[in-house]
Short mmCIF file of C-alpha atoms in Angstrom, two decimals:
data_model
loop_
_atom_site.label_atom_id
_atom_site.label_comp_id
_atom_site.label_asym_id
_atom_site.label_seq_id
_atom_site.Cartn_x
_atom_site.Cartn_y
_atom_site.Cartn_z
CA UNK A 1 -14.24 14.08 -0.80
CA UNK A 2 -11.84 15.24 -3.50
CA UNK A 3 -8.47 13.43 -2.92
CA UNK A 4 -5.09 13.48 -4.62
CA UNK A 5 -3.16 10.24 -4.14
CA UNK A 6 0.54 10.08 -4.32
CA UNK A 7 3.33 7.76 -3.04
CA UNK A 8 7.15 7.06 -3.38
CA UNK A 9 6.93 3.36 -4.27
CA UNK A 10 5.66 4.08 -7.77
CA UNK A 11 2.23 4.37 -9.39
CA UNK A 12 2.01 0.60 -9.94
CA UNK A 13 2.89 -0.31 -6.35
CA UNK A 14 0.21 -2.43 -4.59
CA UNK A 15 -0.18 -0.01 -1.69
CA UNK A 16 -1.44 2.98 -3.73
CA UNK A 17 -3.45 0.74 -6.08
CA UNK A 18 -5.28 -0.82 -3.09
CA UNK A 19 -5.89 2.54 -1.46
CA UNK A 20 -7.30 3.86 -4.72
CA UNK A 21 -9.66 0.86 -5.08
CA UNK A 22 -10.94 1.08 -1.50
CA UNK A 23 -11.45 4.83 -1.47
CA UNK A 24 -13.39 4.50 -4.75
CA UNK A 25 -15.71 2.03 -3.10
CA UNK A 26 -16.50 4.82 -0.55
CA UNK A 27 -17.35 7.09 -3.51
CA UNK A 28 -14.54 9.57 -3.08
CA UNK A 29 -13.48 11.57 -6.07
CA UNK A 30 -9.83 10.51 -6.76
CA UNK A 31 -6.94 11.58 -8.89
CA UNK A 32 -3.66 9.78 -8.75
CA UNK A 33 -0.32 11.50 -9.51
CA UNK A 34 2.62 9.26 -8.61
CA UNK A 35 6.18 8.53 -9.71
CA UNK A 36 6.54 6.32 -12.73
CA UNK A 37 9.17 4.27 -10.88
CA UNK A 38 10.10 3.71 -7.23
CA UNK A 39 11.53 6.80 -5.57
CA UNK A 40 11.87 5.63 -1.98
CA UNK A 41 14.01 7.63 0.49
CA UNK A 42 14.48 10.61 -1.77
CA UNK A 43 13.25 13.01 0.92
CA UNK A 44 12.08 16.39 -0.31
CA UNK A 45 13.98 16.32 -3.54
CA UNK A 46 12.59 18.64 -6.16
CA UNK A 47 13.53 18.34 -9.82
CA UNK A 48 14.87 21.70 -11.05
CA UNK A 49 17.39 20.62 -13.63
CA UNK A 50 15.69 17.58 -15.15
CA UNK A 51 12.42 17.68 -17.12
CA UNK A 52 9.09 16.42 -15.78
CA UNK A 53 7.37 13.96 -18.11
CA UNK A 54 3.74 12.87 -17.67
CA UNK A 55 1.85 9.87 -18.90
CA UNK A 56 -1.82 9.22 -18.40
CA UNK A 57 -2.45 5.63 -17.24
CA UNK A 58 -5.50 3.87 -18.65
CA UNK A 59 -7.62 1.36 -16.80
CA UNK A 60 -6.31 2.33 -13.42
CA UNK A 61 -9.75 2.70 -11.82
CA UNK A 62 -9.27 6.45 -11.29
CA UNK A 63 -7.83 9.35 -13.22
CA UNK A 64 -4.11 8.50 -13.01
CA UNK A 65 -0.90 10.05 -14.15
CA UNK A 66 2.57 8.48 -13.94
CA UNK A 67 5.17 11.23 -13.53
CA UNK A 68 8.86 10.92 -14.22
CA UNK A 69 9.95 12.79 -11.14
CA UNK A 70 10.02 12.60 -7.33
CA UNK A 71 6.99 12.37 -4.97
CA UNK A 72 7.34 16.13 -4.30
CA UNK A 73 7.34 16.84 -8.04
CA UNK A 74 4.08 14.80 -8.33
CA UNK A 75 2.29 16.91 -5.75
CA UNK A 76 3.62 20.24 -6.99
CA UNK A 77 2.93 19.39 -10.65
CA UNK A 78 -0.65 18.23 -9.96
CA UNK A 79 -1.58 21.25 -7.86
CA UNK A 80 0.35 24.01 -9.60
CA UNK A 81 0.31 22.92 -13.27
CA UNK A 82 -2.63 20.59 -13.60
CA UNK A 83 -4.61 22.86 -11.21
CA UNK A 84 -6.08 19.82 -9.44
CA UNK A 85 -8.61 21.05 -6.87
CA UNK A 86 -8.61 18.70 -3.92
CA UNK A 87 -9.70 18.69 -0.28
CA UNK A 88 -6.75 16.58 0.89
CA UNK A 89 -3.67 14.79 -0.30
CA UNK A 90 -3.04 11.27 0.87
CA UNK A 91 0.52 9.88 0.42
CA UNK A 92 0.90 6.05 0.53
CA UNK A 93 0.31 3.30 1.38
CA UNK A 94 4.05 3.05 1.81
CA UNK A 95 5.79 -0.34 1.89
CA UNK A 96 7.50 -0.14 5.31
CA UNK A 97 7.07 2.13 8.25
CA UNK A 98 7.79 5.82 8.41
CA UNK A 99 8.26 6.68 12.10
CA UNK A 100 10.89 8.49 14.09
CA UNK A 101 13.76 9.70 12.05
CA UNK A 102 12.49 7.81 9.01
CA UNK A 103 10.35 10.90 8.16
CA UNK A 104 13.48 12.92 7.33
CA UNK A 105 14.33 10.56 4.49
CA UNK A 106 10.83 9.47 3.44
CA UNK A 107 9.52 10.47 0.01
CA UNK A 108 6.06 9.50 1.29
CA UNK A 109 6.14 12.01 4.13
CA UNK A 110 7.82 14.64 2.00
CA UNK A 111 4.99 14.48 -0.60
CA UNK A 112 2.52 15.13 2.23
CA UNK A 113 4.64 18.05 3.49
CA UNK A 114 4.70 19.53 -0.02
CA UNK A 115 0.96 19.52 0.05
CA UNK A 116 1.10 21.56 3.23
CA UNK A 117 3.51 23.99 1.75
CA UNK A 118 1.01 24.51 -1.10
CA UNK A 119 -1.82 25.05 1.47
CA UNK A 120 -3.51 21.63 1.25
CA UNK A 121 -4.12 19.33 4.30
CA UNK A 122 -2.43 15.89 4.04
CA UNK A 123 -2.12 12.42 5.40
CA UNK A 124 0.93 10.14 5.12
CA UNK A 125 0.17 6.47 5.57
CA UNK A 126 2.64 3.61 5.91
CA UNK A 127 2.54 -0.01 6.80
CA UNK A 128 5.28 -2.13 8.50
CA UNK A 129 4.27 -4.94 6.20
CA UNK A 130 5.94 -5.91 2.91
CA UNK A 131 3.05 -8.29 2.32
CA UNK A 132 0.52 -7.09 -0.29
CA UNK A 133 -2.24 -8.82 1.65
CA UNK A 134 -1.89 -6.26 4.47
CA UNK A 135 -2.72 -3.19 2.26
CA UNK A 136 -6.43 -3.88 2.15
CA UNK A 137 -6.65 -3.64 5.97
CA UNK A 138 -4.60 -0.41 5.89
CA UNK A 139 -6.79 1.06 3.21
CA UNK A 140 -9.95 0.15 5.14
CA UNK A 141 -8.60 1.92 8.19
CA UNK A 142 -7.96 5.11 6.33
CA UNK A 143 -11.27 4.95 4.48
CA UNK A 144 -13.34 4.33 7.66
CA UNK A 145 -11.44 7.04 9.62
CA UNK A 146 -11.01 9.57 6.86
CA UNK A 147 -13.51 12.05 8.32
CA UNK A 148 -11.68 12.00 11.65
CA UNK A 149 -8.26 12.25 10.00
CA UNK A 150 -9.43 15.14 7.81
CA UNK A 151 -10.76 16.88 10.95
CA UNK A 152 -7.34 16.52 12.48
CA UNK A 153 -5.44 17.67 9.40
CA UNK A 154 -4.70 21.35 8.71
CA UNK A 155 -2.99 23.04 5.72
CA UNK A 156 0.21 23.33 7.86
CA UNK A 157 0.11 19.84 9.40
CA UNK A 158 0.73 16.30 8.11
CA UNK A 159 -1.11 13.55 9.91
CA UNK A 160 1.45 10.68 9.78
CA UNK A 161 -0.31 7.29 10.22
CA UNK A 162 1.68 4.03 10.62
CA UNK A 163 0.11 0.61 10.87
CA UNK A 164 1.62 -2.69 12.15
CA UNK A 165 1.59 -5.75 9.94
CA UNK A 166 -2.01 -6.96 10.54
CA UNK A 167 -1.21 -10.37 8.95
CA UNK A 168 1.30 -11.09 11.70
CA UNK A 169 0.30 -8.91 14.63
CA UNK A 170 -2.91 -8.43 16.57
CA UNK A 171 -3.40 -4.67 16.52
CA UNK A 172 -3.87 -3.37 20.07
CA UNK A 173 -5.40 0.00 19.28
CA UNK A 174 -4.50 3.52 18.31
CA UNK A 175 -1.84 5.74 20.00
CA UNK A 176 -1.41 9.41 19.35
CA UNK A 177 2.37 9.66 19.80
CA UNK A 178 5.21 12.02 19.34
CA UNK A 179 8.02 11.38 16.84
CA UNK A 180 10.92 9.38 18.22
CA UNK A 181 14.29 8.27 16.86
CA UNK A 182 14.70 5.05 14.80
CA UNK A 183 18.19 3.51 14.60
CA UNK A 184 19.00 1.00 11.84
CA UNK A 185 22.48 0.22 12.91
CA UNK A 186 23.63 1.70 9.58
CA UNK A 187 26.84 0.34 8.08
CA UNK A 188 28.41 0.13 4.64
CA UNK A 189 29.24 -2.93 2.67
CA UNK A 190 31.89 -2.69 -0.02
CA UNK A 191 31.78 -4.40 -3.39
CA UNK A 192 34.79 -3.50 -5.40
CA UNK A 193 34.78 0.27 -5.61
CA UNK A 194 31.11 0.50 -4.63
CA UNK A 195 29.70 0.95 -1.14
CA UNK A 196 26.10 0.11 -0.15
CA UNK A 197 24.38 1.11 3.02
CA UNK A 198 22.81 -1.72 5.09
CA UNK A 199 20.90 -1.87 8.34
CA UNK A 200 18.02 -3.43 10.20
CA UNK A 201 15.68 -1.36 12.39
CA UNK A 202 16.04 -2.04 16.14
CA UNK A 203 12.97 -2.99 18.20
CA UNK A 204 11.76 -0.20 20.48
CA UNK A 205 8.77 -1.92 22.06
CA UNK A 206 10.21 -1.92 25.53
CA UNK A 207 11.70 1.57 25.79
CA UNK A 208 10.28 3.99 28.38
CA UNK A 209 9.81 7.03 26.09
CA UNK A 210 6.34 7.11 24.64
CA UNK A 211 7.05 7.69 20.99
CA UNK A 212 5.74 6.46 17.63
CA UNK A 213 8.61 3.95 17.23
CA UNK A 214 7.78 2.35 20.65
CA UNK A 215 4.04 2.05 20.07
CA UNK A 216 4.33 0.84 16.45
CA UNK A 217 6.77 -1.90 17.49
CA UNK A 218 4.39 -2.78 20.39
CA UNK A 219 1.53 -3.39 17.97
CA UNK A 220 -0.43 -0.07 17.91
CA UNK A 221 -1.50 2.09 15.06
CA UNK A 222 0.39 5.34 15.53
CA UNK A 223 -0.84 8.83 14.54
CA UNK A 224 1.64 11.69 14.75
CA UNK A 225 1.07 15.32 13.66
CA UNK A 226 4.03 16.69 11.74
CA UNK A 227 4.92 20.16 10.54
CA UNK A 228 7.46 21.45 7.97
CA UNK A 229 8.55 24.21 10.33
CA UNK A 230 12.05 23.49 11.82
CA UNK A 231 12.07 26.39 14.18
CA UNK A 232 13.31 25.53 17.59
CA UNK A 233 11.26 27.96 19.68
CA UNK A 234 12.77 26.71 22.98
CA UNK A 235 16.16 28.28 21.88
CA UNK A 236 14.86 31.73 20.97
CA UNK A 237 15.38 33.29 24.43
CA UNK A 238 18.90 31.89 24.74
CA UNK A 239 19.92 33.17 21.28
CA UNK A 240 18.50 36.54 22.04
CA UNK A 241 20.58 36.70 25.19
CA UNK A 242 23.71 35.57 23.32
CA UNK A 243 23.38 38.07 20.45
CA UNK A 244 21.76 41.04 22.20
#
């Protein structure tokens, strides 16, 4: 399979390097186009007033390009300018989960969404773990299930995969789950004239609503189909009545 790899943690992050190594073992044809530096939580930012610079990376194990830009820039530049012909885009492995409302901020998910906008199926993959030892298990899951994930993916749908920390948690199985809400208890800390946002994600393992945040916190791999369409079809009739 022809695969474009991207992330938001940067091209030298252990997650994307491990995914590249494992997918290469399975004889996939890879090209990597990832940010030169970490670009976490940039969302769907597209560079329109700053230049895009590209550097080919030697000895990466695959054809690899470090791009001075956002995750979305990487996907758009690779497909539109470099004319990369791929079957699927895989974004990740992200350091930290991307479930619930995380996906709004996530550069990892946004890169996968950009692939959809350009007509290419995509997978976003994230791990709860911040331990580099966990990425091999994540990459193995993606590699072994890639045919199934590809079958589920469509050019207008991101398959969002999140995995528990396998070094600390016994994984209970897989749950296909809808997107929930993830609250970090956000607050701001002041240092002189500067303010920094802080927060820790709450645990949702015991909530009743069957969402991605619940099942991930409960020890399941979660798979959630996402779309870039923000149309609220349930409100169409009401709006038509109001404005008729």
